[in-house]
Short mmCIF file of C-alpha atoms and ligand atoms in Angstrom, two decimals:
data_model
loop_
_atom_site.label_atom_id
_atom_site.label_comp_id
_atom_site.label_asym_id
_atom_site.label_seq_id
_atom_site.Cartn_x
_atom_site.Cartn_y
_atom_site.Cartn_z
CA UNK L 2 125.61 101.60 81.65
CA UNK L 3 121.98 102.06 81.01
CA UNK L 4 120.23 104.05 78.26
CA UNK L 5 119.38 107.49 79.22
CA UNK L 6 116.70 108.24 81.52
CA UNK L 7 114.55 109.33 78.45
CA UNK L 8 114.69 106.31 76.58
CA UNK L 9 113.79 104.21 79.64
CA UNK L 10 110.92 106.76 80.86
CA UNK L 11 109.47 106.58 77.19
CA UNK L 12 109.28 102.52 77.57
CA UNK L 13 107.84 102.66 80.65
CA UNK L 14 105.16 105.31 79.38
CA UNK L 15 103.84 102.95 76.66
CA UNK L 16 103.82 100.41 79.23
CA UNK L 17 101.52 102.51 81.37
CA UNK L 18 99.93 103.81 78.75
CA UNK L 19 99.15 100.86 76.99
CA UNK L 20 97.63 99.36 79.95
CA UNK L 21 95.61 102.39 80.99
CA UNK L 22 93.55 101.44 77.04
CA UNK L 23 93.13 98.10 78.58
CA UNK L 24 91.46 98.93 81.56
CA UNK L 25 89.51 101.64 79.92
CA UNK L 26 88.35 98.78 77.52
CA UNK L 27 87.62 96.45 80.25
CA UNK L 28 85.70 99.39 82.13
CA UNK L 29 83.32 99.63 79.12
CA UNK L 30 82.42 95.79 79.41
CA UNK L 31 84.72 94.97 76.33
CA UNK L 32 86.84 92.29 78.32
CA UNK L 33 85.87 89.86 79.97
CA UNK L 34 86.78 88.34 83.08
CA UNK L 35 89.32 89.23 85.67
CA UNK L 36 92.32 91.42 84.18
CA UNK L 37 95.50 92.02 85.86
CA UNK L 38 97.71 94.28 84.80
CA UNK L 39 101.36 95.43 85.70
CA UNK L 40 100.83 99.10 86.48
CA UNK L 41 103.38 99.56 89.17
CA UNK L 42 105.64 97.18 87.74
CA UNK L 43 107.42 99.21 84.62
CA UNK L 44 110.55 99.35 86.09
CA UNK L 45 111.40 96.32 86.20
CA UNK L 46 110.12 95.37 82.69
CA UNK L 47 111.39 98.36 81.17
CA UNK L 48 114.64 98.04 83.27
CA UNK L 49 114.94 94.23 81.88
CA UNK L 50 112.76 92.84 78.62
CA UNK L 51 115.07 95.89 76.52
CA UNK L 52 118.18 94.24 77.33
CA UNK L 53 117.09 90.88 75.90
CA UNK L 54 118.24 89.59 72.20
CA UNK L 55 115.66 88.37 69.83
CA UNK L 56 117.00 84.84 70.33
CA UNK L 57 116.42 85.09 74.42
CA UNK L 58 113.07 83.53 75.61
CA UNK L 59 110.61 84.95 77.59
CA UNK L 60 108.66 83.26 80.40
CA UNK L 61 105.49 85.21 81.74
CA UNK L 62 103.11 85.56 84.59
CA UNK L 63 99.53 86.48 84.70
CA UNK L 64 100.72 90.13 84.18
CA UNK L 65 102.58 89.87 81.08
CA UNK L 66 100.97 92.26 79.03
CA UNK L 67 103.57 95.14 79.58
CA UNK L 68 106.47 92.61 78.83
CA UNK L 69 105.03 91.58 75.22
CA UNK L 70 104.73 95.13 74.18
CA UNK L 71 108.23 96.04 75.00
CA UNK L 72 109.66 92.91 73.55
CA UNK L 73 107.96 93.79 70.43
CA UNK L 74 105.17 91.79 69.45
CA UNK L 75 102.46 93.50 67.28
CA UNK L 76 100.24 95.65 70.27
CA UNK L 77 97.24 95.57 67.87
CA UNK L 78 97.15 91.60 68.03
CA UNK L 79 97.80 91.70 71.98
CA UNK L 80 94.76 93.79 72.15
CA UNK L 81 92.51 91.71 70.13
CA UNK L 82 93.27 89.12 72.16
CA UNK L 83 92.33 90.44 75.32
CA UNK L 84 89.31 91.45 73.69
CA UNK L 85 88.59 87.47 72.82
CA UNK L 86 88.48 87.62 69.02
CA UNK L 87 89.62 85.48 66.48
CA UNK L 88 91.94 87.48 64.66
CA UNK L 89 94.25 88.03 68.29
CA UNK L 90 97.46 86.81 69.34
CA UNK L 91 96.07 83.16 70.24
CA UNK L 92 93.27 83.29 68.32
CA UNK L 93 91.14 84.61 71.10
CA UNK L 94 91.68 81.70 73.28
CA UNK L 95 94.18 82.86 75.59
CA UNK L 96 93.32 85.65 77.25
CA UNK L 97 95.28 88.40 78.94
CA UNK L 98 96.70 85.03 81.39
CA UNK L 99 97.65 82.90 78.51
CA UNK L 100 99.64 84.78 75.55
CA UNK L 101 102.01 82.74 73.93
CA UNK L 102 104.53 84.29 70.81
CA UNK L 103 106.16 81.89 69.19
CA UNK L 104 108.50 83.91 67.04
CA UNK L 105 109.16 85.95 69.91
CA UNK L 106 110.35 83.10 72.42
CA UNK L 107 107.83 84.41 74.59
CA UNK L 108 104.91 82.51 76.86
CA UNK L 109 103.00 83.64 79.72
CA UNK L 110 100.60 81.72 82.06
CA UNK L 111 98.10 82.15 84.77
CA UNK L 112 99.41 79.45 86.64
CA UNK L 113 101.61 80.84 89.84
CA UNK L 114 105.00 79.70 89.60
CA UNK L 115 105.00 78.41 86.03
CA UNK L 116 106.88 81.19 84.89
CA UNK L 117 110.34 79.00 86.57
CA UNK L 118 110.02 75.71 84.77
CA UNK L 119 109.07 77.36 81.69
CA UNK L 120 112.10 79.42 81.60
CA UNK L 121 114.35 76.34 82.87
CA UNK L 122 113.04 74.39 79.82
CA UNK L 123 113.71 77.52 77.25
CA UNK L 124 117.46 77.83 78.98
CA UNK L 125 117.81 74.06 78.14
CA UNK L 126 117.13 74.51 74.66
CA UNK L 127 119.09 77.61 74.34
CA UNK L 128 122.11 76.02 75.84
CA UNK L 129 121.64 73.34 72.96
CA UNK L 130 119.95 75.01 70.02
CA UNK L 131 121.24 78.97 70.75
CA UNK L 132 124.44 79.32 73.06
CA UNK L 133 124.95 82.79 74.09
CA UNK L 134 121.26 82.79 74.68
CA UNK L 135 119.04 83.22 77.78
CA UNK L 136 115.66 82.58 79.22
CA UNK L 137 114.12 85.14 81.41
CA UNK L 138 111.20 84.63 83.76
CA UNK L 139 108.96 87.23 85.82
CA UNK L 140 106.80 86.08 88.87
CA UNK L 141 105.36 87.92 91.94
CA UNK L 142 106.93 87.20 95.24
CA UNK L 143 103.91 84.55 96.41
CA UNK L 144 105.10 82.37 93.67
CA UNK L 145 108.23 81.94 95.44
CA UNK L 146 106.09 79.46 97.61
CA UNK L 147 105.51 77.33 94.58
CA UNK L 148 106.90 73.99 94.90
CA UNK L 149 107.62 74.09 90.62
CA UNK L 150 109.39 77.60 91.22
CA UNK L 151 111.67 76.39 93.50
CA UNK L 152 112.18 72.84 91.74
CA UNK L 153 113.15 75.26 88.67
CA UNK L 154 115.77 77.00 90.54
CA UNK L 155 117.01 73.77 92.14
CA UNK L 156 117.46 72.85 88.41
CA UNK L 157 118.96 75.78 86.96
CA UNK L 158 121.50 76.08 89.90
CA UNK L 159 122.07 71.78 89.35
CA UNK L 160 122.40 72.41 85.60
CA UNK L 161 124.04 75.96 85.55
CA UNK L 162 121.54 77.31 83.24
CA UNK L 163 121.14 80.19 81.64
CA UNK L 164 118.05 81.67 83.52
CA UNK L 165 117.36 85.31 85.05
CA UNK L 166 114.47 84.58 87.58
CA UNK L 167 113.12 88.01 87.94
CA UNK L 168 110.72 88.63 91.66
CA UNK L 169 108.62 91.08 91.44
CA UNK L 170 108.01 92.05 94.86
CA UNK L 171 104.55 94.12 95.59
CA UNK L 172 104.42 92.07 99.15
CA UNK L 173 100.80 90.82 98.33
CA UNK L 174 99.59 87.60 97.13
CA UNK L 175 96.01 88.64 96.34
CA UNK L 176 94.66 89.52 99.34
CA UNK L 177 97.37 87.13 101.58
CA UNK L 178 100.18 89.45 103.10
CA UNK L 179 103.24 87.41 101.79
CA UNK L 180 105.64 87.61 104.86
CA UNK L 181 102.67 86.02 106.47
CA UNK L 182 102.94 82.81 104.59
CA UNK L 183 106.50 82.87 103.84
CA UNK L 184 109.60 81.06 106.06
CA UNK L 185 112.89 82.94 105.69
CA UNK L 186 114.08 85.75 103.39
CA UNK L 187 113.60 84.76 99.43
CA UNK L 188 117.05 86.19 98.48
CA UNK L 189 118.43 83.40 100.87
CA UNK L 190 115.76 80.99 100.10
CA UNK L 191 117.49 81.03 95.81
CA UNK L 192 121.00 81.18 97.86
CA UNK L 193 120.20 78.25 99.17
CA UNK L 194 119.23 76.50 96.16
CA UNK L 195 122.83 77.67 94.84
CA UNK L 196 121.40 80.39 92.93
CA UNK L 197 123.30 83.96 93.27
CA UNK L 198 121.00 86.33 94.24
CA UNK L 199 120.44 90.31 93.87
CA UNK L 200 118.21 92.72 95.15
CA UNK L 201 116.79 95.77 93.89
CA UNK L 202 114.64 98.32 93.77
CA UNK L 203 112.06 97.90 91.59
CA UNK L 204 110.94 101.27 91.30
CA UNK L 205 113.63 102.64 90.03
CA UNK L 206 114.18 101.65 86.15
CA UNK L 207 117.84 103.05 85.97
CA UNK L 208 118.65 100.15 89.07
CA UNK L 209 116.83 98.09 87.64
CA UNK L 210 118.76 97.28 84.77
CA UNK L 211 122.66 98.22 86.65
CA UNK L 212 121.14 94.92 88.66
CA UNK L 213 120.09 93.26 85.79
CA UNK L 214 122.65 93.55 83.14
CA UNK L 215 125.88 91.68 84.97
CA UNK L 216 123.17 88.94 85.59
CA UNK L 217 122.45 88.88 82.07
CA UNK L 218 125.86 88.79 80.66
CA UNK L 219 126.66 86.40 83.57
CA UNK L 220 124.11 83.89 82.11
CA UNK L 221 125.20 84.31 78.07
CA UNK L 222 128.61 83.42 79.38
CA UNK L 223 127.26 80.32 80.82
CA UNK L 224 128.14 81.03 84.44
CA UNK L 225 124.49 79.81 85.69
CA UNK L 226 121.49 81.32 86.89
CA UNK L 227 120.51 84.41 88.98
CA UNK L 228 117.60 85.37 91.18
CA UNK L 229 116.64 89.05 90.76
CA UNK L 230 114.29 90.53 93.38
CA UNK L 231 113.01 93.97 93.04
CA UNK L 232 110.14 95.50 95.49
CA UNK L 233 107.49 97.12 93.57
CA UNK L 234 103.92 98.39 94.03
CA UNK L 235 100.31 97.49 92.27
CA UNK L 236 98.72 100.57 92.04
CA UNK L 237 95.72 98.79 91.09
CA UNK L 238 95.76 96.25 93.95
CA UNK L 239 95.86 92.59 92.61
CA UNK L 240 93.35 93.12 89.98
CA UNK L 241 91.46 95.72 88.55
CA UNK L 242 88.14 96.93 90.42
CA UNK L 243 89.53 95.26 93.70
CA UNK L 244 87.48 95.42 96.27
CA UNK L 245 89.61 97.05 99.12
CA UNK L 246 91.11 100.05 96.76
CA UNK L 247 87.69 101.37 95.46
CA UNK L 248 86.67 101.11 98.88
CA UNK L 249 89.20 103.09 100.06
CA UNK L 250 89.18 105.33 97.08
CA UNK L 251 85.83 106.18 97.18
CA UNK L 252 84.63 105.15 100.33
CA UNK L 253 80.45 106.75 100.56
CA UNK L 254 79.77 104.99 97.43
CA UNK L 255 81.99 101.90 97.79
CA UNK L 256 81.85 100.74 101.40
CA UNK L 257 77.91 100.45 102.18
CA UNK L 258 77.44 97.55 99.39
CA UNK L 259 80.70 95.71 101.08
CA UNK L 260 79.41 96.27 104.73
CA UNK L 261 76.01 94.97 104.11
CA UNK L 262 76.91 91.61 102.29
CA UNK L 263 79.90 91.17 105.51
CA UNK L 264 76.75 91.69 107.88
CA UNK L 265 74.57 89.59 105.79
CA UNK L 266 77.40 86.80 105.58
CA UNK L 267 78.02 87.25 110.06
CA UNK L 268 73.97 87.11 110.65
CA UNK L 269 73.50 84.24 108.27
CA UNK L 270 72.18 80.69 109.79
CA UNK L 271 74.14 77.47 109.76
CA UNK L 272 77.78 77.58 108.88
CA UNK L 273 80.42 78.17 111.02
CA UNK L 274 80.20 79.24 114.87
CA UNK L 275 80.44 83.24 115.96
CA UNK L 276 84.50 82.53 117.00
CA UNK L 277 85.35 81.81 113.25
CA UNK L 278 83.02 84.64 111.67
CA UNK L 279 84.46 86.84 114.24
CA UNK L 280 87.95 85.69 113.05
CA UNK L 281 87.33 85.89 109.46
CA UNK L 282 85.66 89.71 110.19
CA UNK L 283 89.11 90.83 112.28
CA UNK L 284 90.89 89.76 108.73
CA UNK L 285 89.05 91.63 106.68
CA UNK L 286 89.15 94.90 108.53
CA UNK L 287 92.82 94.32 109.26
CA UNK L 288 93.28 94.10 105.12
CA UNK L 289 91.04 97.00 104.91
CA UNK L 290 93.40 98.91 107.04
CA UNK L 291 96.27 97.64 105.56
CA UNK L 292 95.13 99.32 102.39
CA UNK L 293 94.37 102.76 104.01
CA UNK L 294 97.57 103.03 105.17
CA UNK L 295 98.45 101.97 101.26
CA UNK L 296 101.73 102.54 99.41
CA UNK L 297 99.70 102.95 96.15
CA UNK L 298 99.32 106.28 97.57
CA UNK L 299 102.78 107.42 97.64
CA UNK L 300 104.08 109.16 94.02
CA UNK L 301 107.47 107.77 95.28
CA UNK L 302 105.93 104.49 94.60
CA UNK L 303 104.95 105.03 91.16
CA UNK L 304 108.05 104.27 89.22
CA UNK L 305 106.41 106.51 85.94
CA UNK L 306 105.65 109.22 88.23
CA UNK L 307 108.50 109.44 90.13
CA UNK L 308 110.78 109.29 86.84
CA UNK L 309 108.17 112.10 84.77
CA UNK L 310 109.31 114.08 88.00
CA UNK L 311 113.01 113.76 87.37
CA UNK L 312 112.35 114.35 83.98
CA UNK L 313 110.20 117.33 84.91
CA UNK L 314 113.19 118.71 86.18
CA UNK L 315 115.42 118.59 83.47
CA UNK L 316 113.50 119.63 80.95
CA UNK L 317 109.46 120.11 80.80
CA UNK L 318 109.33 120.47 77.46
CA UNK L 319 110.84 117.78 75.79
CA UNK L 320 108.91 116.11 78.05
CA UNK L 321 105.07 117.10 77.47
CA UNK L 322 106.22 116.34 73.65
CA UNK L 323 107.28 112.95 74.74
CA UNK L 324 104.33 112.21 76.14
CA UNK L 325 102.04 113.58 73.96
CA UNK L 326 103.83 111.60 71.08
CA UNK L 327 103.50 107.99 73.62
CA UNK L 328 100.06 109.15 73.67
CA UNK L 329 99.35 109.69 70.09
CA UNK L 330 101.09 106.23 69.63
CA UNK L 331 99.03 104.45 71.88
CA UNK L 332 95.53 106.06 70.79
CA UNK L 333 96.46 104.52 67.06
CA UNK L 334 97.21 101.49 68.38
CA UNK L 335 93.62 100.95 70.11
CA UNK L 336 91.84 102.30 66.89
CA UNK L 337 93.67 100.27 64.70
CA UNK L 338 92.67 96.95 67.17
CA UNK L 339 89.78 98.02 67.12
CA UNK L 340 89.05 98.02 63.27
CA UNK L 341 85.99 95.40 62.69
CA UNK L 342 87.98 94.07 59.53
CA UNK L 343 91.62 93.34 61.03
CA UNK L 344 93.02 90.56 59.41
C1 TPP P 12 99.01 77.46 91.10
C2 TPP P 12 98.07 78.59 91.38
N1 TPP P 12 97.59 78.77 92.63
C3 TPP P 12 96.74 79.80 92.90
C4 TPP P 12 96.36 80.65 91.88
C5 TPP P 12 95.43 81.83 92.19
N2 TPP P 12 96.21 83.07 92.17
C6 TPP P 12 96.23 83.88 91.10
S1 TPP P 12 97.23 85.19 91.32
C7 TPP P 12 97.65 84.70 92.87
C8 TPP P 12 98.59 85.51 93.73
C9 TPP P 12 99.95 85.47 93.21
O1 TPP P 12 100.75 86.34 93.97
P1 TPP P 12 102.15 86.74 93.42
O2 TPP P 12 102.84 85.53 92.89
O3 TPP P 12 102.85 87.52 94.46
O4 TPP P 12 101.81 87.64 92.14
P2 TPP P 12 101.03 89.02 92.07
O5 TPP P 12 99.60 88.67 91.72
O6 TPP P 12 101.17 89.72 93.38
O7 TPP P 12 101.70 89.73 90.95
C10 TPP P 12 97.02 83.51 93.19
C11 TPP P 12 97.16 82.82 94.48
C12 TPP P 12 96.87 80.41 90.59
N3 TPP P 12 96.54 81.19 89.56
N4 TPP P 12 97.74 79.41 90.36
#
């Protein structure tokens, strides 16, 4: 049975939350670099990173933020991290891409696909150093292409390991529609590997974890690994300030500075012939309609939205005082990070 809707909604909330202080942050030119973020994704992290024990590991992608804060490592370091000082998680070397937590079992990395052999090496050791225990690890649906991601499976299924390989399924590898580069169905792909496979949907926290938890205790009781797909949406697109969403967003201000640099890149001498600038034109517009016709549009897509309507529902104003207390929680959080004297 999972925890009441509440409990789950509030998780998700500092999630969002949470996040929303990082991009504000990197919108005032305090991060630097890409940043990718999980908004769209709460369900499934709230719907799986509560379940875990303090002695289960945790192996990350380049979207791990979320997953840190909920498994409880100190928000204030995670934050001064992304913001590249010294006194952060990794010392400022890691980045949003690279967190690592020792004492929390938990790693992420910016490389697609490493999430699977990190988590097959954590189940290893937890079958020798912590039975009962279990690795988890979270990747997008394009790292399912990864030769390393399979290989981990392949490895987990040989060795029965204790491993929940959590997809997170938003159907886009950057800008690359997944189906487009992907042979079969991925649920059959992990079958195939002998890996028992479940689908979800990934918008919907309380599914989430009724998928998630017989996987779980499956894996404590040493009965092997699982592959956990859920479909989810980026409301952000792949990164933040992408390209295609602004321009869709705001399209008077956004599109002209696009247009002119595509026309400027078609006219340009040398290079390849008309047939291939044609071709690489035809894909751009066909991603830029792809994204009109977006699913980031759609409340039903937002897993926090859709759940602060069910909420709504029951009872508006236990609600507004949930939120207003996530709020309060996260505003201390970014002014206590933000203190020049942190230790
Ligand atoms: C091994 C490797 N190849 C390529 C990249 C560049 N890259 C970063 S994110 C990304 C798309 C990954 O798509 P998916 O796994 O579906 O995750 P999503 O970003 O959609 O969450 C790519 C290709 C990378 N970081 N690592």
């Amino acid at each position: 049975m999972p925890p009441d809707l509440w409990s789950l909604y509030e998780s998700m909330l500092r999630c969002r939350l949470f996040e929303e202080a990082v991009a504000q942050l990197w919108r005032d030119g305090l991060i630097s670099g890409e940043m990718h973020l999980g908004t769209g994704e709460e369900a499934i992290i709230a719907g799986i990173v509560p379940q875990l024990r303090a002695d289960d590991a945790l192996a990350l992608d380049h979207r791990g933020t979320a997953a840190l804060l909920l498994r409880g490592v100190d928000p204030a370091l995670i934050l001064r991290e992304l913001l590249g000082r010294p006194d952060g998680l990794c010392g400022g070397m890691g980045g949003h891409m690279h967190l690592f937590a020792r004492e929390h079992l938990a790693a992420s990395s910016g490389i697609v696909g490493a999430a699977g052999p990190a988590a097959a090496g954590f189940a290893l050791a937890a079958r020798c150093l912590r039975p009962g225990t279990l690795a988890v690890a979270f990747f997008g649906e394009g790292a399912m292409n990864q030769g390393m991601l399979l290989e981990a499976l392949n490895l987990a299924a040989a060795w029965s390991l204790p491993v929940l390989f959590v997809c997170k399924d938003d159907g886009w590898s950057i800008t690359t529609d997944s189906d487009r580069m992907t042979g079969s169905d991925l649920s059959m792909r992990a079958r195939g590997l002998g890996v028992q496979a479940v689908e979800t949907d990934g918008r919907d926290v309380s599914q989430v974890w009724e998928a998630a938890a017989p996987a779980i205790a499956r894996a404590r009781a040493g009965q092997g690994p699982t592959f956990l797909r859920g479909r989810c949406v980026h409301l952000e697109g792949h990164f933040l300030g992408y390209a295609l969403l602004r321009a869709t967003r705001d399209p008077l201000r956004e599109l002209p500075p696009i247009l002119g640099s595509l026309v400027r890149a078609f006219a340009r001498p040398g290079g390849a012939g008309r047939r291939e600038r044609l071709s690489g034109l035809r894909q751009v517009m066909a991603a830029t309609t792809a994204t009109l016709r977006d699913p980031r549009r759609e409340r039903s897509n937002d897993p926090v939205a859709r759940t602060h309507d069910d909420l709504a529902r029951k009872d508006p104003s236990r609600l507004r005082e949930l939120e207003a207390a996530v709020a309060r929680a996260i505003r201390a959080i970014v002014a206590s990070a933000m203190q020049e004297d942190a230790a």
